[in-house]
Amino acid sequence: MRSKQPTIKEIAKRLNISVSTVSRALHDHSSIGLRTKTQVKQLAKELNYEPNQTAIFFQQRKTFTIGVILPHLAESFFSEAISGIEDVTYKNKYTVLLGQSHDDVEKEKQLVEKMKIHRVDGMLISISKNTATYEHFEMLKKANIPVVFFDRIPKVQDIHYVACNMISGTMQAVKFLLEKGHRVIGLLNGPENLFACKERQEGYVQALIKNRIKFDPSLVVNTDLSPEGNIKATKELLAHKRKVTAIVVFNDYVAMDAMHYAHQQKIKINKDVCFVSYANLPFTHYLKYCPMASVEQYPYKQGQKATEMLLELLDKNEEEAAPTNYKIILDSQLVVYNG
């Protein structure tokens, strides 16, 4: 049994040719004859020779690895995004190094540091719900590791990102409910530090004003996205002095908690109180209670576009000036289930 991995030097010695000739033959260089190429490749196969990837990476100054950090892979939204990411990286012969922050800022920081140490070429990140400072991302910039954010975007300037237009999606959701005759519509929003939550509220306010309905700040309640926080926020909206007849909810997962609580209070779902959500996750169609409609955010496409953007940044020549920032904003679309 061989104790060591065969090397180019061993192949060269056995065939009595130079190391450079072996290297060129293995890479089908035009300067090497067919006979020599065949001999080299045949012996390499017999010896189970495998290229030294570390040496190749060092020579090319690339590891062909992309780091991905997201909150929860268990969520259908991020699973779909990963599918988009992997489809693009596979075609371009890159490997994905995946990490989950589980919405823990300290873990997010640790993942950034570990991926930096592993010398990833670039990173795709969807920030945790609690991320409020961004020094760990600045560290990547200083290390010349390009980053593209997707879905959950930090509130900073000069970043590359792919996101969905939550303002237009929310306006569609509110308009849908207004057309159903609802006039007291609550907004069960997520953490205030998330940029997408700000957009949701902006779309909510714009839709009300556009339809000559006064904005009532007390009808906007935030949740930390935990089951307990979701129920607490739902309880607050349902106990509002003005009788809420419809609620626009942060996403389908939060909507499930909200509808479950409402059902426990003997409230008829989508009759006494109507629910509209975000994400349009496939499993909602199989639930006993589901929102009347949900805003499609195209997670697969977000992952796909973010990866393409990152690869484009990586492919730029060193002397070629990169733009201040790349950004892609996808149009969201309200999908009506029953209405």
mmCIF file of C-alpha atoms in Angstrom:
data_model
loop_
_atom_site.group_PDB
_atom_site.id
_atom_site.type_symbol
_atom_site.label_atom_id
_atom_site.label_comp_id
_atom_site.label_asym_id
_atom_site.label_seq_id
_atom_site.Cartn_x
_atom_site.Cartn_y
_atom_site.Cartn_z
ATOM 1 C CA MET A 1 0.000 0.000 0.000
ATOM 2 C CA ARG A 2 1.295 3.418 -0.937
ATOM 3 C CA SER A 3 1.911 5.669 2.049
ATOM 4 C CA LYS A 4 2.279 8.890 0.060
ATOM 5 C CA GLN A 5 0.285 10.612 -2.628
ATOM 6 C CA PRO A 6 2.092 10.314 -6.007
ATOM 7 C CA THR A 7 3.556 13.533 -7.356
ATOM 8 C CA ILE A 8 4.424 15.058 -10.723
ATOM 9 C CA LYS A 9 8.112 14.465 -9.869
ATOM 10 C CA GLU A 10 7.524 10.719 -9.559
ATOM 11 C CA ILE A 11 5.760 10.580 -12.925
ATOM 12 C CA ALA A 12 8.597 12.587 -14.510
ATOM 13 C CA LYS A 13 11.265 10.288 -13.026
ATOM 14 C CA ARG A 14 9.541 7.108 -14.223
ATOM 15 C CA LEU A 15 9.131 8.428 -17.749
ATOM 16 C CA ASN A 16 12.557 10.121 -17.770
ATOM 17 C CA ILE A 17 11.122 13.499 -18.749
ATOM 18 C CA SER A 18 11.032 16.910 -17.063
ATOM 19 C CA VAL A 19 8.515 17.963 -14.436
ATOM 20 C CA SER A 20 7.396 20.843 -16.664
ATOM 21 C CA THR A 21 6.682 18.410 -19.508
ATOM 22 C CA VAL A 22 4.492 16.306 -17.200
ATOM 23 C CA SER A 23 2.621 19.399 -16.053
ATOM 24 C CA ARG A 24 1.999 20.550 -19.629
ATOM 25 C CA ALA A 25 0.923 17.069 -20.692
ATOM 26 C CA LEU A 26 -1.618 16.836 -17.878
ATOM 27 C CA HIS A 27 -3.032 20.189 -18.977
ATOM 28 C CA ASP A 28 -3.129 19.232 -22.687
ATOM 29 C CA HIS A 29 -0.642 21.914 -23.668
ATOM 30 C CA SER A 30 -0.260 22.225 -27.451
ATOM 31 C CA SER A 31 3.549 22.013 -27.237
ATOM 32 C CA ILE A 32 3.408 18.397 -25.998
ATOM 33 C CA GLY A 33 3.003 15.550 -28.478
ATOM 34 C CA LEU A 34 0.114 13.104 -28.378
ATOM 35 C CA ARG A 35 2.352 10.128 -27.495
ATOM 36 C CA THR A 36 3.853 11.895 -24.488
ATOM 37 C CA LYS A 37 0.447 13.120 -23.314
ATOM 38 C CA THR A 38 -0.920 9.567 -23.526
ATOM 39 C CA GLN A 39 2.035 8.100 -21.583
ATOM 40 C CA VAL A 40 1.807 10.746 -18.856
ATOM 41 C CA LYS A 41 -1.957 10.437 -18.415
ATOM 42 C CA GLN A 42 -1.831 6.631 -18.418
ATOM 43 C CA LEU A 43 0.841 6.527 -15.706
ATOM 44 C CA ALA A 44 -0.981 9.214 -13.688
ATOM 45 C CA LYS A 45 -4.100 7.048 -13.807
ATOM 46 C CA GLU A 46 -2.180 3.900 -12.755
ATOM 47 C CA LEU A 47 -0.622 5.754 -9.820
ATOM 48 C CA ASN A 48 -3.978 7.337 -8.834
ATOM 49 C CA TYR A 49 -2.338 10.717 -9.155
ATOM 50 C CA GLU A 50 -4.451 13.721 -8.138
ATOM 51 C CA PRO A 51 -3.421 17.354 -8.695
ATOM 52 C CA ASN A 52 -2.227 19.252 -5.627
ATOM 53 C CA GLN A 53 -5.117 21.676 -5.272
ATOM 54 C CA THR A 54 -3.297 23.759 -2.671
ATOM 55 C CA ALA A 55 -0.450 24.371 -5.088
ATOM 56 C CA ILE A 56 -2.885 25.171 -7.896
ATOM 57 C CA PHE A 57 -4.793 27.593 -5.691
ATOM 58 C CA PHE A 58 -1.568 29.241 -4.607
ATOM 59 C CA GLN A 59 -0.490 29.636 -8.227
ATOM 60 C CA GLN A 60 -3.845 31.030 -9.336
ATOM 61 C CA ARG A 61 -4.370 33.057 -6.140
ATOM 62 C CA LYS A 62 -7.859 31.569 -5.847
ATOM 63 C CA THR A 63 -9.477 28.775 -3.831
ATOM 64 C CA PHE A 64 -12.580 28.650 -6.043
ATOM 65 C CA THR A 65 -14.628 28.622 -2.838
ATOM 66 C CA ILE A 66 -17.481 30.954 -1.985
ATOM 67 C CA GLY A 67 -18.614 31.444 1.604
ATOM 68 C CA VAL A 68 -22.351 31.698 2.305
ATOM 69 C CA ILE A 69 -23.802 32.884 5.623
ATOM 70 C CA LEU A 70 -27.550 32.901 6.187
ATOM 71 C CA PRO A 71 -29.871 32.853 9.209
ATOM 72 C CA HIS A 72 -31.580 29.439 8.963
ATOM 73 C CA LEU A 73 -31.208 26.762 6.309
ATOM 74 C CA ALA A 74 -34.320 25.056 7.732
ATOM 75 C CA GLU A 75 -36.433 27.915 6.412
ATOM 76 C CA SER A 76 -37.813 27.137 2.951
ATOM 77 C CA PHE A 77 -36.910 30.632 1.772
ATOM 78 C CA PHE A 78 -33.191 30.170 2.425
ATOM 79 C CA SER A 79 -33.220 26.565 1.151
ATOM 80 C CA GLU A 80 -34.519 27.914 -2.159
ATOM 81 C CA ALA A 81 -31.866 30.642 -2.151
ATOM 82 C CA ILE A 82 -29.141 28.019 -1.599
ATOM 83 C CA SER A 83 -30.443 26.054 -4.595
ATOM 84 C CA GLY A 84 -30.006 29.150 -6.759
ATOM 85 C CA ILE A 85 -26.517 29.716 -5.355
ATOM 86 C CA GLU A 86 -25.380 26.123 -5.874
ATOM 87 C CA ASP A 87 -26.729 25.920 -9.417
ATOM 88 C CA VAL A 88 -24.574 28.892 -10.441
ATOM 89 C CA THR A 89 -21.467 27.837 -8.516
ATOM 90 C CA TYR A 90 -21.646 24.284 -9.901
ATOM 91 C CA LYS A 91 -21.690 25.561 -13.478
ATOM 92 C CA ASN A 92 -18.705 27.767 -12.730
ATOM 93 C CA LYS A 93 -16.735 25.051 -10.849
ATOM 94 C CA TYR A 94 -16.849 26.791 -7.479
ATOM 95 C CA THR A 95 -17.414 25.141 -4.109
ATOM 96 C CA VAL A 96 -19.808 26.527 -1.484
ATOM 97 C CA LEU A 97 -18.808 26.784 2.172
ATOM 98 C CA LEU A 98 -22.054 27.202 4.105
ATOM 99 C CA GLY A 99 -22.663 28.604 7.580
ATOM 100 C CA GLN A 100 -25.838 29.372 9.574
ATOM 101 C CA SER A 101 -25.893 32.270 12.003
ATOM 102 C CA HIS A 102 -29.174 31.115 13.587
ATOM 103 C CA ASP A 103 -29.846 34.859 13.977
ATOM 104 C CA ASP A 104 -26.980 35.066 16.485
ATOM 105 C CA VAL A 105 -24.731 38.087 15.852
ATOM 106 C CA GLU A 106 -21.710 36.584 17.609
ATOM 107 C CA LYS A 107 -21.991 33.401 15.582
ATOM 108 C CA GLU A 108 -22.288 35.495 12.425
ATOM 109 C CA LYS A 109 -19.041 37.274 13.343
ATOM 110 C CA GLN A 110 -17.299 33.949 14.042
ATOM 111 C CA LEU A 111 -18.422 32.563 10.675
ATOM 112 C CA VAL A 112 -17.088 35.628 8.878
ATOM 113 C CA GLU A 113 -13.723 35.214 10.618
ATOM 114 C CA LYS A 114 -13.526 31.456 9.921
ATOM 115 C CA MET A 115 -14.371 31.887 6.252
ATOM 116 C CA LYS A 116 -11.763 34.617 5.986
ATOM 117 C CA ILE A 117 -9.181 32.232 7.495
ATOM 118 C CA HIS A 118 -10.253 29.527 5.016
ATOM 119 C CA ARG A 119 -9.462 32.051 2.286
ATOM 120 C CA VAL A 120 -12.794 32.044 0.499
ATOM 121 C CA ASP A 121 -12.663 34.091 -2.698
ATOM 122 C CA GLY A 122 -15.879 35.941 -1.914
ATOM 123 C CA MET A 123 -18.977 35.806 0.278
ATOM 124 C CA LEU A 124 -22.755 35.854 0.020
ATOM 125 C CA ILE A 125 -24.487 37.008 3.201
ATOM 126 C CA SER A 126 -28.017 37.435 4.495
ATOM 127 C CA ILE A 127 -27.600 39.122 7.875
ATOM 128 C CA SER A 128 -29.109 37.996 11.174
ATOM 129 C CA LYS A 129 -32.184 39.746 12.525
ATOM 130 C CA ASN A 130 -30.102 41.196 15.368
ATOM 131 C CA THR A 131 -27.154 42.530 13.352
ATOM 132 C CA ALA A 132 -26.863 46.248 14.093
ATOM 133 C CA THR A 133 -23.120 46.886 13.633
ATOM 134 C CA TYR A 134 -21.089 45.938 10.602
ATOM 135 C CA GLU A 135 -17.396 46.008 11.520
ATOM 136 C CA HIS A 136 -17.025 42.302 10.705
ATOM 137 C CA PHE A 137 -18.120 42.998 7.133
ATOM 138 C CA GLU A 138 -15.705 45.925 6.887
ATOM 139 C CA MET A 139 -12.960 43.468 7.842
ATOM 140 C CA LEU A 140 -13.724 41.466 4.686
ATOM 141 C CA LYS A 141 -13.479 44.599 2.594
ATOM 142 C CA LYS A 142 -10.038 45.336 4.009
ATOM 143 C CA ALA A 143 -9.005 41.753 3.237
ATOM 144 C CA ASN A 144 -10.064 42.296 -0.387
ATOM 145 C CA ILE A 145 -12.818 39.666 -0.132
ATOM 146 C CA PRO A 146 -15.858 40.903 -2.083
ATOM 147 C CA VAL A 147 -19.262 40.472 -0.437
ATOM 148 C CA VAL A 148 -22.721 40.440 -1.971
ATOM 149 C CA PHE A 149 -25.675 40.687 0.423
ATOM 150 C CA PHE A 150 -29.069 39.248 -0.425
ATOM 151 C CA ASP A 151 -32.583 39.463 1.042
ATOM 152 C CA ARG A 152 -31.569 40.807 4.469
ATOM 153 C CA ILE A 153 -29.464 43.852 3.674
ATOM 154 C CA PRO A 154 -27.437 45.930 6.178
ATOM 155 C CA LYS A 155 -28.173 49.646 6.460
ATOM 156 C CA VAL A 156 -24.887 50.836 4.999
ATOM 157 C CA GLN A 157 -23.809 52.589 1.829
ATOM 158 C CA ASP A 158 -21.562 51.298 -0.936
ATOM 159 C CA ILE A 159 -22.426 47.597 -0.747
ATOM 160 C CA HIS A 160 -23.261 45.054 -3.423
ATOM 161 C CA TYR A 161 -26.672 43.465 -2.965
ATOM 162 C CA VAL A 162 -29.690 41.682 -4.408
ATOM 163 C CA ALA A 163 -33.077 42.230 -2.800
ATOM 164 C CA CYS A 164 -36.784 42.216 -3.474
ATOM 165 C CA ASN A 165 -38.836 45.419 -3.580
ATOM 166 C CA MET A 166 -40.839 45.183 -0.379
ATOM 167 C CA ILE A 167 -42.437 48.595 -0.859
ATOM 168 C CA SER A 168 -44.295 47.576 -4.022
ATOM 169 C CA GLY A 169 -45.176 44.148 -2.588
ATOM 170 C CA THR A 170 -46.648 45.711 0.544
ATOM 171 C CA MET A 171 -48.603 48.239 -1.488
ATOM 172 C CA GLN A 172 -50.087 45.368 -3.481
ATOM 173 C CA ALA A 173 -50.997 43.538 -0.262
ATOM 174 C CA VAL A 174 -52.696 46.577 1.323
ATOM 175 C CA LYS A 175 -54.496 47.436 -1.928
ATOM 176 C CA PHE A 176 -55.811 43.861 -2.080
ATOM 177 C CA LEU A 177 -57.270 44.191 1.424
ATOM 178 C CA LEU A 178 -58.691 47.661 0.794
ATOM 179 C CA GLU A 179 -60.498 46.314 -2.266
ATOM 180 C CA LYS A 180 -62.024 43.686 0.025
ATOM 181 C CA GLY A 181 -63.524 46.491 2.089
ATOM 182 C CA HIS A 182 -61.061 46.511 4.995
ATOM 183 C CA ARG A 183 -60.300 49.901 6.528
ATOM 184 C CA VAL A 184 -58.553 48.978 9.783
ATOM 185 C CA ILE A 185 -55.493 47.032 8.640
ATOM 186 C CA GLY A 186 -52.697 46.138 11.023
ATOM 187 C CA LEU A 187 -49.059 45.551 10.119
ATOM 188 C CA LEU A 188 -47.312 42.786 12.044
ATOM 189 C CA ASN A 189 -43.735 43.710 11.124
ATOM 190 C CA GLY A 190 -40.344 42.209 11.957
ATOM 191 C CA PRO A 191 -37.340 43.661 13.833
ATOM 192 C CA GLU A 192 -36.954 47.400 13.283
ATOM 193 C CA ASN A 193 -33.250 47.145 12.430
ATOM 194 C CA LEU A 194 -33.936 45.039 9.312
ATOM 195 C CA PHE A 195 -33.988 47.205 6.193
ATOM 196 C CA ALA A 196 -36.766 45.081 4.656
ATOM 197 C CA CYS A 197 -38.995 45.894 7.650
ATOM 198 C CA LYS A 198 -38.529 49.584 7.011
ATOM 199 C CA GLU A 199 -39.580 49.003 3.403
ATOM 200 C CA ARG A 200 -42.646 47.039 4.495
ATOM 201 C CA GLN A 201 -43.787 49.902 6.704
ATOM 202 C CA GLU A 202 -43.066 52.469 3.992
ATOM 203 C CA GLY A 203 -45.192 50.502 1.500
ATOM 204 C CA TYR A 204 -47.947 50.119 4.096
ATOM 205 C CA VAL A 205 -48.036 53.869 4.775
ATOM 206 C CA GLN A 206 -47.894 54.788 1.090
ATOM 207 C CA ALA A 207 -50.786 52.472 0.248
ATOM 208 C CA LEU A 208 -52.979 53.944 3.000
ATOM 209 C CA ILE A 209 -52.216 57.541 2.078
ATOM 210 C CA LYS A 210 -52.786 56.815 -1.605
ATOM 211 C CA ASN A 211 -56.270 55.591 -0.676
ATOM 212 C CA ARG A 212 -56.942 58.568 1.613
ATOM 213 C CA ILE A 213 -56.769 56.587 4.837
ATOM 214 C CA LYS A 214 -54.947 58.174 7.767
ATOM 215 C CA PHE A 215 -51.900 56.264 8.964
ATOM 216 C CA ASP A 216 -52.215 55.097 12.570
ATOM 217 C CA PRO A 217 -48.754 54.211 14.010
ATOM 218 C CA SER A 218 -50.355 52.135 16.765
ATOM 219 C CA LEU A 219 -51.515 49.652 14.125
ATOM 220 C CA VAL A 220 -47.881 48.749 13.394
ATOM 221 C CA VAL A 221 -46.487 46.201 15.852
ATOM 222 C CA ASN A 222 -43.026 44.655 15.659
ATOM 223 C CA THR A 223 -41.981 41.129 16.558
ATOM 224 C CA ASP A 224 -38.522 39.648 17.156
ATOM 225 C CA LEU A 225 -39.677 36.689 14.989
ATOM 226 C CA SER A 226 -39.684 34.224 17.874
ATOM 227 C CA PRO A 227 -42.946 32.274 18.396
ATOM 228 C CA GLU A 228 -43.470 34.108 21.680
ATOM 229 C CA GLY A 229 -42.812 37.477 20.074
ATOM 230 C CA ASN A 230 -45.153 36.658 17.183
ATOM 231 C CA ILE A 231 -48.004 35.723 19.501
ATOM 232 C CA LYS A 232 -47.432 38.784 21.688
ATOM 233 C CA ALA A 233 -47.560 41.086 18.655
ATOM 234 C CA THR A 234 -50.694 39.362 17.309
ATOM 235 C CA LYS A 235 -52.374 39.660 20.692
ATOM 236 C CA GLU A 236 -51.612 43.385 20.775
ATOM 237 C CA LEU A 237 -53.109 43.968 17.333
ATOM 238 C CA LEU A 238 -56.235 41.916 18.029
ATOM 239 C CA ALA A 239 -56.774 43.791 21.302
ATOM 240 C CA HIS A 240 -56.484 47.194 19.597
ATOM 241 C CA LYS A 241 -59.214 49.703 20.513
ATOM 242 C CA ARG A 242 -60.014 49.901 16.814
ATOM 243 C CA LYS A 243 -61.291 46.559 15.583
ATOM 244 C CA VAL A 244 -58.654 45.183 13.237
ATOM 245 C CA THR A 245 -60.229 43.218 10.373
ATOM 246 C CA ALA A 246 -57.051 42.451 8.429
ATOM 247 C CA ILE A 247 -53.344 42.029 9.156
ATOM 248 C CA VAL A 248 -50.337 42.188 6.846
ATOM 249 C CA VAL A 249 -47.780 39.819 8.406
ATOM 250 C CA PHE A 250 -43.946 39.827 8.124
ATOM 251 C CA ASN A 251 -43.729 36.360 6.522
ATOM 252 C CA ASP A 252 -45.497 33.012 6.244
ATOM 253 C CA TYR A 253 -43.834 31.600 9.367
ATOM 254 C CA VAL A 254 -44.988 34.540 11.489
ATOM 255 C CA ALA A 255 -48.421 34.279 9.862
ATOM 256 C CA MET A 256 -48.725 30.664 11.032
ATOM 257 C CA ASP A 257 -48.152 31.725 14.650
ATOM 258 C CA ALA A 258 -50.548 34.662 14.259
ATOM 259 C CA MET A 259 -53.320 32.575 12.716
ATOM 260 C CA HIS A 260 -52.866 29.817 15.285
ATOM 261 C CA TYR A 261 -53.276 32.326 18.112
ATOM 262 C CA ALA A 262 -56.281 33.933 16.423
ATOM 263 C CA HIS A 263 -57.922 30.532 15.994
ATOM 264 C CA GLN A 264 -57.416 29.813 19.709
ATOM 265 C CA GLN A 265 -59.320 33.047 20.417
ATOM 266 C CA LYS A 266 -62.286 31.691 18.400
ATOM 267 C CA ILE A 267 -61.564 34.108 15.575
ATOM 268 C CA LYS A 268 -62.526 32.799 12.133
ATOM 269 C CA ILE A 269 -59.436 32.981 9.945
ATOM 270 C CA ASN A 270 -59.897 35.075 6.784
ATOM 271 C CA LYS A 271 -63.478 35.818 7.808
ATOM 272 C CA ASP A 272 -63.363 37.706 11.101
ATOM 273 C CA VAL A 273 -59.760 38.700 10.470
ATOM 274 C CA CYS A 274 -58.000 38.325 7.116
ATOM 275 C CA PHE A 275 -54.283 37.660 6.794
ATOM 276 C CA VAL A 276 -51.853 38.529 4.007
ATOM 277 C CA SER A 277 -48.217 37.510 4.253
ATOM 278 C CA TYR A 278 -44.836 37.420 2.479
ATOM 279 C CA ALA A 279 -42.615 34.708 0.927
ATOM 280 C CA ASN A 280 -45.246 32.533 -0.823
ATOM 281 C CA LEU A 281 -43.694 29.393 0.649
ATOM 282 C CA PRO A 282 -44.900 26.114 -0.944
ATOM 283 C CA PHE A 283 -46.018 24.450 2.295
ATOM 284 C CA THR A 284 -48.631 27.126 3.047
ATOM 285 C CA HIS A 285 -50.942 25.566 0.469
ATOM 286 C CA TYR A 286 -51.189 22.406 2.592
ATOM 287 C CA LEU A 287 -52.078 24.107 5.871
ATOM 288 C CA LYS A 288 -55.559 24.092 7.349
ATOM 289 C CA TYR A 289 -55.274 27.848 7.777
ATOM 290 C CA CYS A 290 -53.205 29.867 5.340
ATOM 291 C CA PRO A 291 -53.059 33.559 4.397
ATOM 292 C CA MET A 292 -55.431 34.851 1.733
ATOM 293 C CA ALA A 293 -52.394 35.947 -0.246
ATOM 294 C CA SER A 294 -48.606 36.144 0.060
ATOM 295 C CA VAL A 295 -45.957 38.344 -1.540
ATOM 296 C CA GLU A 296 -43.543 36.346 -3.700
ATOM 297 C CA GLN A 297 -39.913 37.302 -2.978
ATOM 298 C CA TYR A 298 -38.192 34.947 -5.445
ATOM 299 C CA PRO A 299 -35.544 33.378 -3.146
ATOM 300 C CA TYR A 300 -34.090 31.129 -5.878
ATOM 301 C CA LYS A 301 -33.643 34.087 -8.184
ATOM 302 C CA GLN A 302 -32.136 36.193 -5.386
ATOM 303 C CA GLY A 303 -29.553 33.478 -4.694
ATOM 304 C CA GLN A 304 -28.875 33.030 -8.404
ATOM 305 C CA LYS A 305 -28.443 36.738 -9.148
ATOM 306 C CA ALA A 306 -26.324 37.341 -6.034
ATOM 307 C CA THR A 307 -23.943 34.529 -7.051
ATOM 308 C CA GLU A 308 -23.682 35.783 -10.616
ATOM 309 C CA MET A 309 -22.918 39.251 -9.256
ATOM 310 C CA LEU A 310 -20.204 37.898 -6.958
ATOM 311 C CA LEU A 311 -18.575 35.865 -9.739
ATOM 312 C CA GLU A 312 -18.557 38.947 -11.949
ATOM 313 C CA LEU A 313 -16.758 40.865 -9.192
ATOM 314 C CA LEU A 314 -14.243 38.037 -8.810
ATOM 315 C CA ASP A 315 -13.598 37.893 -12.545
ATOM 316 C CA LYS A 316 -12.685 41.561 -12.799
ATOM 317 C CA ASN A 317 -9.040 42.249 -13.468
ATOM 318 C CA GLU A 318 -7.054 43.890 -10.678
ATOM 319 C CA GLU A 319 -6.413 46.960 -12.796
ATOM 320 C CA GLU A 320 -10.105 47.234 -13.701
ATOM 321 C CA ALA A 321 -11.928 49.582 -11.369
ATOM 322 C CA ALA A 322 -14.957 48.056 -9.664
ATOM 323 C CA PRO A 323 -18.126 50.130 -9.443
ATOM 324 C CA THR A 324 -19.097 51.836 -6.191
ATOM 325 C CA ASN A 325 -21.723 49.150 -5.834
ATOM 326 C CA TYR A 326 -23.747 46.646 -7.783
ATOM 327 C CA LYS A 327 -27.398 46.319 -6.903
ATOM 328 C CA ILE A 328 -30.328 44.347 -8.243
ATOM 329 C CA ILE A 329 -33.841 44.936 -6.925
ATOM 330 C CA LEU A 330 -36.389 42.354 -8.029
ATOM 331 C CA ASP A 331 -40.067 43.262 -8.300
ATOM 332 C CA SER A 332 -42.186 41.427 -5.746
ATOM 333 C CA GLN A 333 -45.567 40.010 -6.703
ATOM 334 C CA LEU A 334 -48.677 39.380 -4.631
ATOM 335 C CA VAL A 335 -49.937 35.812 -5.106
ATOM 336 C CA VAL A 336 -53.615 35.386 -4.163
ATOM 337 C CA TYR A 337 -54.599 31.986 -2.709
ATOM 338 C CA ASN A 338 -58.269 32.590 -2.096
ATOM 339 C CA GLY A 339 -59.874 35.906 -2.472
#
